[in-house]
Short mmCIF file of C-alpha atoms in Angstrom, two decimals:
data_model
loop_
_atom_site.label_atom_id
_atom_site.label_comp_id
_atom_site.label_asym_id
_atom_site.label_seq_id
_atom_site.Cartn_x
_atom_site.Cartn_y
_atom_site.Cartn_z
CA MET A 1 -5.56 -7.76 10.51
CA SER A 2 -5.46 -5.18 13.33
CA GLY A 3 -8.55 -4.41 15.40
CA LEU A 4 -8.42 -0.78 14.29
CA PHE A 5 -8.30 -1.80 10.64
CA ARG A 6 -11.25 -4.19 11.11
CA ILE A 7 -13.33 -1.50 12.80
CA ALA A 8 -12.51 1.01 10.07
CA LEU A 9 -13.40 -1.44 7.30
CA LEU A 10 -16.64 -2.48 9.01
CA THR A 11 -17.63 1.17 9.21
CA LEU A 12 -16.73 1.74 5.59
CA ALA A 13 -18.59 -1.37 4.53
CA THR A 14 -21.72 -0.10 6.28
CA LEU A 15 -21.44 3.25 4.55
CA LEU A 16 -20.80 1.79 1.13
CA SER A 17 -23.16 -1.20 1.29
CA ALA A 18 -26.02 -1.89 -1.12
CA PRO A 19 -27.69 -0.19 -2.73
CA VAL A 20 -24.30 0.78 -4.17
CA LEU A 21 -23.76 4.52 -4.00
CA ALA A 22 -22.87 6.40 -7.15
CA GLN A 23 -19.26 7.61 -7.10
CA GLU A 24 -20.32 11.23 -6.60
CA ASP A 25 -22.58 10.26 -3.65
CA ARG A 26 -19.96 8.29 -1.74
CA PRO A 27 -18.36 10.05 1.20
CA LEU A 28 -14.86 11.29 0.55
CA ILE A 29 -12.99 9.22 3.12
CA ILE A 30 -9.83 10.70 4.64
CA THR A 31 -7.51 8.70 6.88
CA ASP A 32 -5.56 10.18 9.78
CA SER A 33 -2.92 8.11 11.55
CA ARG A 34 -3.44 9.92 14.84
CA ALA A 35 -6.21 9.22 17.33
CA ASP A 36 -9.06 11.48 18.39
CA ARG A 37 -8.60 15.16 17.45
CA GLY A 38 -11.39 16.35 19.71
CA MET A 39 -14.80 17.77 18.87
CA LEU A 40 -14.70 20.13 15.89
CA ALA A 41 -15.46 23.32 17.77
CA PRO A 42 -12.93 26.09 18.51
CA TYR A 43 -12.44 25.41 22.22
CA LEU A 44 -12.80 21.62 22.07
CA HIS A 45 -10.41 20.37 19.38
CA THR A 46 -6.95 19.25 20.43
CA ARG A 47 -4.17 21.83 20.32
CA ASN A 48 -2.47 20.93 17.07
CA GLY A 49 -2.61 22.21 13.53
CA ILE A 50 -4.54 19.33 11.94
CA ALA A 51 -7.27 19.47 14.59
CA TYR A 52 -7.55 23.22 13.97
CA LEU A 53 -7.77 22.54 10.23
CA TYR A 54 -10.61 20.02 10.65
CA MET A 55 -12.42 22.61 12.76
CA THR A 56 -12.24 25.07 9.83
CA TYR A 57 -14.35 22.68 7.74
CA VAL A 58 -17.16 23.54 10.18
CA PHE A 59 -16.33 27.14 11.21
CA ASP A 60 -15.53 29.91 8.75
CA SER A 61 -13.37 32.97 9.35
CA LEU A 62 -13.78 36.51 8.07
CA VAL A 63 -11.11 35.97 5.41
CA SER A 64 -10.53 32.66 3.64
CA GLN A 65 -7.79 31.35 1.34
CA ASP A 66 -7.74 30.30 -2.28
CA ARG A 67 -5.92 27.18 -3.46
CA GLN A 68 -2.65 29.15 -3.70
CA GLY A 69 -2.97 30.35 -0.10
CA ARG A 70 -3.85 33.94 -1.01
CA PRO A 71 -6.48 35.85 1.01
CA ALA A 72 -9.97 35.39 -0.41
CA PRO A 73 -13.46 36.41 0.72
CA GLY A 74 -14.83 34.45 3.63
CA LEU A 75 -17.64 35.62 5.89
CA ALA A 76 -16.45 39.09 4.87
CA ALA A 77 -17.21 39.63 1.19
CA SER A 78 -14.88 42.64 1.08
CA TRP A 79 -12.69 44.79 3.30
CA THR A 80 -10.70 48.02 3.31
CA ILE A 81 -7.89 49.18 5.56
CA SER A 82 -7.48 52.83 6.53
CA ALA A 83 -4.42 54.79 5.42
CA ASP A 84 -2.96 54.70 8.94
CA GLY A 85 -3.51 50.94 9.13
CA LEU A 86 -5.48 51.18 12.38
CA THR A 87 -9.02 50.59 11.12
CA ALA A 88 -10.50 47.80 9.02
CA GLU A 89 -13.98 48.13 7.52
CA LEU A 90 -15.51 44.78 6.54
CA GLN A 91 -18.70 44.07 4.62
CA MET A 92 -20.23 40.75 5.62
CA ASP A 93 -21.57 38.32 3.01
CA GLY A 94 -25.33 38.50 3.43
CA ARG A 95 -25.76 34.97 2.10
CA ALA A 96 -23.89 33.35 5.01
CA SER A 97 -25.90 31.45 7.61
CA TRP A 98 -25.25 29.29 10.65
CA HIS A 99 -25.90 25.58 10.41
CA ASP A 100 -29.12 26.08 12.37
CA GLY A 101 -30.40 28.44 9.67
CA ARG A 102 -29.94 31.80 11.39
CA PRO A 103 -28.03 34.47 9.43
CA VAL A 104 -24.40 35.31 10.17
CA THR A 105 -24.10 39.01 10.97
CA ALA A 106 -21.45 41.53 11.89
CA ARG A 107 -22.79 41.29 15.43
CA ASP A 108 -21.64 37.66 15.59
CA ALA A 109 -18.18 38.75 14.49
CA ALA A 110 -18.00 41.60 17.02
CA PHE A 111 -19.21 39.20 19.70
CA THR A 112 -16.45 36.73 18.78
CA PHE A 113 -13.71 39.33 19.25
CA ALA A 114 -15.08 40.30 22.66
CA TYR A 115 -15.69 36.68 23.70
CA MET A 116 -12.23 35.50 22.70
CA ALA A 117 -10.68 38.44 24.53
CA ARG A 118 -12.35 37.08 27.69
CA HIS A 119 -11.78 33.42 26.79
CA PRO A 120 -8.47 33.28 24.89
CA TYR A 121 -8.33 30.86 21.97
CA PRO A 122 -4.78 29.50 21.62
CA PHE A 123 -4.52 29.81 17.84
CA VAL A 124 -5.04 33.58 17.67
CA SER A 125 -3.82 36.62 19.56
CA LEU A 126 -6.08 39.63 20.10
CA LYS A 127 -3.57 41.68 22.08
CA ASN A 128 -3.34 44.30 19.32
CA VAL A 129 -7.11 44.65 18.82
CA ALA A 130 -8.56 47.78 20.41
CA GLY A 131 -12.14 46.86 19.55
CA ALA A 132 -14.61 45.34 17.09
CA GLU A 133 -17.97 47.00 16.49
CA ALA A 134 -20.99 46.02 14.42
CA LEU A 135 -22.21 49.19 12.73
CA SER A 136 -25.04 47.21 11.11
CA ASP A 137 -25.82 43.59 10.32
CA ARG A 138 -23.45 43.78 7.37
CA HIS A 139 -20.82 46.32 8.46
CA LEU A 140 -18.03 45.39 10.91
CA ARG A 141 -15.35 47.83 12.07
CA ILE A 142 -12.14 46.60 13.69
CA THR A 143 -9.71 49.01 15.32
CA LEU A 144 -6.12 48.20 16.21
CA LYS A 145 -3.74 49.60 18.79
CA SER A 146 -0.91 49.72 16.25
CA ARG A 147 -0.55 48.98 12.56
CA ASP A 148 -0.43 45.29 11.67
CA ALA A 149 0.60 44.51 8.12
CA GLY A 150 -0.51 40.91 8.62
CA LEU A 151 -4.03 41.68 9.82
CA VAL A 152 -5.75 40.16 6.78
CA SER A 153 -3.50 37.16 6.12
CA GLY A 154 -2.98 36.53 9.83
CA LEU A 155 -5.67 37.35 12.39
CA LEU A 156 -8.67 37.68 10.08
CA THR A 157 -7.82 34.40 8.37
CA ALA A 158 -7.14 32.50 11.61
CA LEU A 159 -10.04 33.64 13.81
CA PRO A 160 -13.09 31.31 13.64
CA ILE A 161 -16.32 33.28 14.01
CA LEU A 162 -18.75 32.08 16.69
CA PRO A 163 -22.58 32.32 16.72
CA GLU A 164 -23.55 34.77 19.45
CA HIS A 165 -26.88 33.07 20.05
CA VAL A 166 -25.09 29.81 20.89
CA TYR A 167 -22.06 31.00 22.86
CA ALA A 168 -23.27 34.13 24.68
CA ALA A 169 -24.48 32.18 27.72
CA GLU A 170 -21.39 29.95 27.92
CA ASP A 171 -18.84 31.07 30.51
CA ALA A 172 -16.63 27.98 30.17
CA PRO A 173 -16.38 27.19 26.44
CA GLU A 174 -13.81 24.47 27.03
CA ARG A 175 -16.56 22.54 28.89
CA PHE A 176 -19.34 23.35 26.42
CA THR A 177 -19.59 19.93 24.78
CA ALA A 178 -23.23 19.90 23.69
CA PRO A 179 -23.77 19.29 19.95
CA GLU A 180 -24.66 22.98 19.58
CA ALA A 181 -21.02 23.87 20.27
CA ALA A 182 -20.26 22.75 16.70
CA THR A 183 -22.79 25.16 15.16
CA GLY A 184 -20.64 26.85 12.56
CA SER A 185 -21.00 28.58 9.21
CA GLY A 186 -18.53 26.44 7.25
CA PRO A 187 -19.15 24.33 4.16
CA TYR A 188 -19.64 21.20 6.28
CA ARG A 189 -21.67 20.52 9.42
CA LEU A 190 -20.60 17.95 11.97
CA ALA A 191 -23.09 15.07 11.62
CA SER A 192 -21.44 12.61 13.99
CA TYR A 193 -18.32 12.27 16.11
CA ASP A 194 -17.04 9.07 17.70
CA LYS A 195 -14.45 10.08 20.28
CA ALA A 196 -13.42 6.50 21.09
CA GLN A 197 -12.62 5.72 17.46
CA GLY A 198 -11.46 9.21 16.44
CA ARG A 199 -14.01 9.20 13.62
CA TYR A 200 -15.97 12.08 12.11
CA MET A 201 -18.80 12.34 9.59
CA LEU A 202 -19.42 15.74 8.04
CA GLU A 203 -22.31 16.65 5.78
CA ALA A 204 -22.14 19.31 3.09
CA VAL A 205 -24.07 22.56 3.38
CA PRO A 206 -25.52 22.67 -0.16
CA ASP A 207 -26.47 26.35 0.00
CA HIS A 208 -23.14 27.51 1.47
CA TYR A 209 -22.40 31.07 0.40
CA ALA A 210 -19.08 30.01 -1.21
CA GLY A 211 -20.87 27.39 -3.31
CA ALA A 212 -21.96 23.81 -2.83
CA PRO A 213 -19.06 21.59 -1.66
CA LYS A 214 -17.79 19.02 -4.17
CA PHE A 215 -18.63 16.09 -1.87
CA THR A 216 -21.90 15.60 -0.07
CA ARG A 217 -20.13 13.96 2.86
CA LEU A 218 -16.62 13.84 4.28
CA MET A 219 -15.52 11.08 6.61
CA ILE A 220 -12.33 11.25 8.67
CA VAL A 221 -11.20 7.90 10.11
CA THR A 222 -8.24 6.91 12.25
CA MET A 223 -6.12 4.36 10.43
CA ALA A 224 -2.47 3.36 10.72
CA PRO A 225 -0.32 3.94 7.61
CA ASP A 226 -0.06 0.29 6.49
CA ALA A 227 -3.80 -0.23 6.81
CA ALA A 228 -4.49 3.08 5.08
CA ILE A 229 -2.28 2.16 2.13
CA ARG A 230 -4.08 -1.17 1.72
CA ALA A 231 -7.46 0.53 1.96
CA LEU A 232 -6.48 3.21 -0.57
CA ARG A 233 -5.23 0.56 -2.98
CA GLY A 234 -8.54 -1.29 -2.58
CA GLY A 235 -10.65 1.82 -3.16
CA GLU A 236 -12.05 1.75 0.38
CA VAL A 237 -10.64 5.18 1.27
CA ASP A 238 -9.82 8.18 -0.89
CA VAL A 239 -7.11 10.19 0.88
CA ILE A 240 -4.21 9.41 3.19
CA SER A 241 -3.66 12.79 4.78
CA ASP A 242 -0.32 11.98 6.44
CA LEU A 243 1.49 9.41 4.33
CA PRO A 244 4.97 8.61 5.72
CA VAL A 245 7.20 10.07 3.05
CA GLU A 246 9.48 7.04 3.02
CA ARG A 247 6.47 5.03 1.78
CA ALA A 248 5.64 7.46 -1.01
CA ALA A 249 7.62 5.78 -3.80
CA GLY A 250 6.05 2.43 -3.06
CA VAL A 251 2.57 3.94 -3.05
CA GLU A 252 3.22 5.60 -6.41
CA ALA A 253 4.47 2.28 -7.80
CA GLN A 254 0.99 0.90 -7.05
CA GLY A 255 -0.57 3.47 -9.38
CA LEU A 256 -1.76 5.83 -6.66
CA GLN A 257 -1.11 9.56 -6.61
CA VAL A 258 1.20 11.25 -4.11
CA VAL A 259 1.85 14.94 -3.43
CA ARG A 260 4.86 16.11 -1.43
CA ALA A 261 6.13 19.37 0.03
CA ARG A 262 8.72 20.63 2.48
CA SER A 263 6.83 21.24 5.70
CA GLY A 264 8.57 24.35 7.00
CA HIS A 265 8.25 22.81 10.49
CA VAL A 266 11.97 22.69 11.12
CA THR A 267 14.01 20.66 13.58
CA LYS A 268 16.51 23.04 15.14
CA ILE A 269 19.14 23.44 17.84
CA ALA A 270 18.16 26.27 20.17
CA PHE A 271 20.91 27.87 22.24
CA ASN A 272 20.85 28.96 25.85
CA HIS A 273 21.67 32.62 25.21
CA GLN A 274 22.26 33.23 28.90
CA GLY A 275 25.17 30.81 28.88
CA MET A 276 28.29 30.35 26.78
CA PHE A 277 26.30 30.44 23.53
CA GLY A 278 25.29 34.01 24.20
CA ALA A 279 28.39 34.72 22.12
CA ARG A 280 27.59 34.74 18.39
CA THR A 281 31.08 33.49 17.54
CA LEU A 282 30.49 30.34 19.56
CA ARG A 283 27.14 29.74 17.86
CA GLN A 284 28.86 30.06 14.49
CA ALA A 285 31.67 27.78 15.68
CA LEU A 286 29.23 25.09 16.77
CA ALA A 287 27.39 25.36 13.44
CA GLN A 288 30.62 24.52 11.62
CA ALA A 289 31.61 21.79 14.06
CA LEU A 290 28.43 19.90 13.15
CA ASP A 291 27.89 18.06 9.89
CA ARG A 292 24.27 18.99 9.14
CA LEU A 293 24.21 16.93 5.94
CA ALA A 294 25.22 13.82 7.90
CA ILE A 295 22.54 14.55 10.51
CA LEU A 296 19.99 14.80 7.68
CA ASP A 297 21.15 11.59 5.99
CA ILE A 298 21.07 9.58 9.22
CA THR A 299 17.81 10.86 10.69
CA ALA A 300 15.72 11.62 7.58
CA PRO A 301 16.78 9.12 4.88
CA ASN A 302 15.07 8.41 1.57
CA GLY A 303 13.84 11.93 1.01
CA ALA A 304 12.08 12.25 4.37
CA GLY A 305 13.66 15.66 4.89
CA ALA A 306 15.74 18.39 3.31
CA LEU A 307 18.62 20.45 4.65
CA ALA A 308 17.06 23.44 6.36
CA GLU A 309 17.87 27.01 5.38
CA THR A 310 19.78 28.97 8.01
CA GLY A 311 17.86 32.20 7.39
CA TYR A 312 14.60 31.20 9.12
CA PHE A 313 12.31 31.20 6.07
CA GLN A 314 12.47 27.89 4.25
CA GLN A 315 12.31 27.04 0.55
CA GLY A 316 8.81 27.52 -0.79
CA SER A 317 7.99 30.36 1.58
CA PRO A 318 6.67 33.48 -0.19
CA TRP A 319 8.54 35.55 2.38
CA ARG A 320 11.95 34.08 1.61
CA GLU A 321 14.39 36.13 -0.46
CA ASP A 322 15.88 34.10 -3.31
CA ARG A 323 19.45 34.35 -2.15
CA THR A 324 22.13 32.18 -0.59
CA ASP A 325 22.31 32.67 3.13
CA PRO A 326 25.43 31.59 5.04
CA VAL A 327 25.22 27.80 5.12
CA TRP A 328 27.91 27.32 7.78
CA PRO A 329 29.39 24.23 6.10
CA HIS A 330 30.98 21.49 8.13
CA ASP A 331 34.55 22.69 8.74
CA PRO A 332 36.10 21.38 11.97
CA ALA A 333 39.32 23.37 11.44
CA ILE A 334 37.51 26.71 11.26
CA ALA A 335 35.29 25.68 14.17
CA ALA A 336 38.34 24.86 16.27
CA THR A 337 39.97 28.21 15.46
CA LEU A 338 36.82 30.06 16.54
CA PHE A 339 36.59 28.14 19.81
CA GLU A 340 40.27 28.78 20.51
CA ALA A 341 39.78 32.51 19.92
CA GLN A 342 37.17 32.42 22.70
CA GLY A 343 39.54 30.86 25.22
CA PHE A 344 38.94 27.16 24.60
CA ALA A 345 41.84 24.72 24.30
CA ARG A 346 42.17 21.01 23.71
CA ASN A 347 43.96 18.90 26.30
CA GLY A 348 46.24 15.97 25.52
CA THR A 349 43.30 13.66 24.75
CA GLY A 350 41.66 16.15 22.39
CA ARG A 351 38.97 17.11 24.92
CA TRP A 352 37.94 20.76 24.92
CA GLN A 353 38.49 22.68 28.15
CA ARG A 354 38.13 26.28 29.28
CA ASP A 355 39.94 27.91 32.16
CA GLY A 356 41.56 24.54 32.76
CA ALA A 357 38.28 22.67 33.23
CA PRO A 358 36.79 20.15 30.74
CA VAL A 359 33.69 21.47 28.96
CA THR A 360 30.54 19.37 29.01
CA LEU A 361 27.61 20.56 26.93
CA ARG A 362 24.15 19.94 28.35
CA LEU A 363 21.84 18.86 25.51
CA ILE A 364 18.12 18.38 26.15
CA SER A 365 15.19 17.22 24.04
CA ASP A 366 12.18 14.94 24.21
CA GLU A 367 11.61 11.49 22.76
CA SER A 368 10.19 12.86 19.49
CA GLN A 369 13.66 14.21 18.64
CA ALA A 370 15.68 11.46 20.31
CA ARG A 371 17.37 10.25 17.13
CA VAL A 372 18.47 13.74 16.09
CA ALA A 373 19.65 14.48 19.62
CA GLN A 374 21.77 11.33 19.72
CA VAL A 375 23.44 12.07 16.37
CA VAL A 376 24.18 15.65 17.45
CA ALA A 377 25.61 14.37 20.74
CA ASP A 378 27.79 11.85 18.89
CA GLN A 379 29.15 14.53 16.57
CA LEU A 380 29.91 16.93 19.41
CA GLU A 381 31.72 14.20 21.31
CA GLY A 382 33.67 13.34 18.17
CA PHE A 383 34.68 17.00 17.98
CA GLY A 384 35.99 16.91 21.54
CA PHE A 385 33.19 18.05 23.82
CA GLY A 386 31.73 16.09 26.66
CA VAL A 387 27.97 15.85 26.22
CA GLU A 388 25.29 15.26 28.82
CA LEU A 389 22.19 14.21 26.85
CA ARG A 390 18.84 14.26 28.65
CA LEU A 391 15.61 13.11 27.01
CA MET A 392 12.77 14.63 28.98
CA GLU A 393 9.00 14.29 29.09
CA ARG A 394 7.40 16.98 26.93
CA THR A 395 5.75 18.66 29.91
CA ALA A 396 9.09 18.80 31.74
CA LEU A 397 10.82 20.20 28.66
CA GLN A 398 8.14 22.87 28.30
CA ALA A 399 8.80 23.93 31.88
CA VAL A 400 12.52 24.59 31.35
CA PRO A 401 12.95 28.36 31.83
CA PRO A 402 15.10 30.68 29.73
CA GLY A 403 18.64 30.41 31.02
CA GLY A 404 17.80 27.07 32.62
CA ASP A 405 19.92 23.96 33.05
CA TYR A 406 20.92 23.41 29.44
CA ASP A 407 23.25 24.67 26.73
CA LEU A 408 21.49 23.25 23.67
CA LEU A 409 17.86 22.27 23.13
CA ILE A 410 16.53 20.35 20.14
CA ALA A 411 12.96 21.16 19.14
CA SER A 412 10.66 21.51 16.18
CA VAL A 413 9.32 24.93 15.23
CA SER A 414 7.00 26.20 12.53
CA THR A 415 8.41 28.81 10.15
CA THR A 416 5.20 28.94 8.07
CA GLY A 417 2.13 31.13 7.97
CA ASP A 418 1.81 34.87 8.17
CA PRO A 419 4.96 36.38 9.75
CA GLY A 420 2.94 38.29 12.32
CA ASP A 421 3.89 35.94 15.13
CA ILE A 422 7.54 35.38 14.22
CA ALA A 423 8.62 37.69 17.02
CA SER A 424 7.10 35.33 19.60
CA ARG A 425 8.99 32.40 18.04
CA VAL A 426 12.32 34.28 18.05
CA THR A 427 12.28 36.62 21.05
CA GLY A 428 9.56 34.93 23.13
CA ASP A 429 10.09 32.81 26.23
CA ALA A 430 8.25 29.65 25.10
CA TRP A 431 10.34 26.49 25.41
CA SER A 432 10.52 26.01 21.62
CA ALA A 433 11.23 29.68 20.88
CA ASP A 434 14.74 30.98 20.24
CA ARG A 435 14.57 33.11 23.40
CA TYR A 436 16.86 35.57 21.67
CA ALA A 437 17.37 39.28 22.22
CA GLY A 438 20.84 39.91 20.82
CA ASP A 439 21.61 43.51 19.97
CA GLY A 440 17.98 44.28 19.12
CA ARG A 441 18.37 44.36 15.33
CA ILE A 442 16.24 41.27 14.74
CA ALA A 443 13.44 42.51 16.97
CA ALA A 444 13.58 45.91 15.25
CA ALA A 445 13.36 44.33 11.77
CA LEU A 446 10.33 42.26 12.80
CA GLU A 447 8.57 45.22 14.38
CA ALA A 448 9.24 47.31 11.27
CA ALA A 449 7.75 44.50 9.16
CA ARG A 450 4.67 44.35 11.38
CA GLN A 451 4.02 48.07 11.02
CA ALA A 452 4.99 48.36 7.35
CA ALA A 453 2.70 50.58 5.28
CA THR A 454 2.97 48.59 2.04
CA PRO A 455 3.50 44.92 1.12
CA GLU A 456 6.78 45.88 -0.57
CA GLU A 457 8.05 47.61 2.56
CA ARG A 458 7.03 44.64 4.69
CA LEU A 459 8.84 42.21 2.41
CA ALA A 460 12.00 44.33 2.52
CA HIS A 461 12.04 44.22 6.33
CA LEU A 462 11.37 40.47 6.37
CA ARG A 463 14.26 39.89 4.01
CA ALA A 464 16.51 41.95 6.25
CA PHE A 465 15.36 39.73 9.11
CA GLN A 466 16.18 36.63 7.04
CA ARG A 467 19.76 37.83 6.50
CA LEU A 468 20.21 38.76 10.15
CA TYR A 469 18.88 35.40 11.31
CA ALA A 470 21.37 33.49 9.14
CA GLU A 471 24.25 35.59 10.50
CA GLU A 472 23.23 35.74 14.16
CA LEU A 473 21.97 32.13 14.43
CA PRO A 474 19.43 32.60 17.25
CA SER A 475 18.95 28.87 16.59
CA LEU A 476 20.67 26.54 14.14
CA MET A 477 18.13 25.08 11.70
CA LEU A 478 18.88 21.45 10.90
CA ILE A 479 16.17 19.57 8.98
CA ASP A 480 13.05 20.61 7.09
CA PRO A 481 10.86 17.46 7.11
CA VAL A 482 9.01 16.55 3.92
CA MET A 483 5.26 15.90 4.14
CA ALA A 484 3.26 13.68 1.81
CA SER A 485 -0.37 12.85 1.11
CA ALA A 486 -1.79 10.20 -1.20
CA HIS A 487 -5.11 9.92 -2.99
CA GLY A 488 -6.92 7.72 -5.44
CA GLY A 489 -7.96 10.39 -7.94
CA ARG A 490 -11.40 11.49 -6.72
CA ILE A 491 -9.93 14.82 -5.63
CA VAL A 492 -7.05 17.04 -6.70
CA LEU A 493 -4.71 17.72 -3.79
CA GLU A 494 -1.78 20.07 -3.45
CA PHE A 495 0.14 21.73 -0.65
CA MET A 496 -0.18 25.48 -0.26
CA PRO A 497 3.16 27.31 -0.66
CA ASP A 498 3.35 28.43 2.98
CA GLY A 499 0.94 26.06 4.67
CA ALA A 500 -2.82 26.31 5.11
CA ARG A 501 -4.58 28.88 7.32
CA ILE A 502 -2.08 29.37 10.14
CA GLY A 503 0.74 27.67 8.23
CA ILE A 504 -0.37 24.05 8.63
CA PRO A 505 1.60 21.78 6.27
CA THR A 506 -1.28 19.83 4.76
CA ALA A 507 -2.85 19.20 1.36
CA ILE A 508 -6.41 18.92 2.71
CA ASP A 509 -7.36 22.52 3.35
CA LYS A 510 -11.10 23.01 2.91
CA SER A 511 -10.51 24.99 -0.29
CA ALA A 512 -9.86 21.58 -1.92
CA PHE A 513 -13.51 20.68 -1.32
CA LEU A 514 -15.06 23.94 -2.59
CA PRO A 515 -15.79 25.16 -6.13
CA GLU A 516 -12.86 26.86 -7.84
#
């Protein structure tokens, strides 16, 4: 038995020891295979989606989500948007209070906007916010620089509201580690946090304005998958948040319940658009030179992934048009014809050359995508290209500039959540972005969607973007990994259609713990 498993079970035994707790009084125990996620406060949790999600158990936002992922009242009981889309009037829920008992007011919300403008929080962008003003304790007004069709389902859902009386004096929130930093307004308060063990105990707020949580306590413990499966089978834990999908069938065979969903966090090949793959024809040629189904079968067997859609939005996304985008099927003959039309030729050994010189493609990735990168390299070499494969440290990969020393880059990117930040993922300069400008049509479609006056108009522009993406191939989407969670029946779990909050592919959004 591993040391980690022994520690986890000793902790659980202490919690569940005599007198035996009634089922409804037992903590709901959630396992996480990763280590410490940081303190559950906005500037202190680690920079990943699950850590952000845990933080939302403690901190509420102005707009929440229901179990289907639709906007629902949060700290704001209601809201209206002006006809020009530049002003939002929000009425705060007067029942909301901070965990120290003080009321949540519009002044706290206005303070949060100003504070996060000075101290940027990586999971939200305030660049389009002109100002936030508390007109009274209950009335908040937000003004924008330009219309944002995703204001409610994007920014207002993502932004955790801070207590002014706690944070006003803090000039370095990333170093504010006192227990008061976790003073939120969410349905759970942070009772204890063990950084060394990556373990959290959260206590329910019984008079929470959204209703008393279903469980009086939540416990999050670090536990490796094998240990977690044994503990779930033995009734010592209740939820495995990140069950390896290849283990799902075996877990179900033991009488436990499993939920699955495509993650929308796609593994892709990004092109260096300042090099040879600035030509769309060559991107389309490479797409048909590769056998994406074989890549899927080799690197994500036993249902661990699905073939990704080429049109950016993946199956299950509410933004995706129900149509067949170009799939660019594996067709080496067509691929060869396209390369030849662009001045490539095969020499006597079948090696591709251009202007008389052999062509070597520079392929980069990090260790997390090493298997995919190797299969892609093997296929390209089988097609006749030389390939220089470099597996880099993540920090080094993140430092590679646009137009840098590569032709192809394999990365994972989220396609989920409100589409408000798609432009940064497609036209932005981040290492995992497409870094694509093209002829401007994609950027124009995304900007039109952002400033759309109606949901129908926005959807039409997003669908135009979907079609353009599949044709232009700013990146070639390869694999949509499948996520799975398991539970023992104390709670009903399901994945939201487009991910939770900011598009996090998880079944343990806090709405699962609140009254329907």
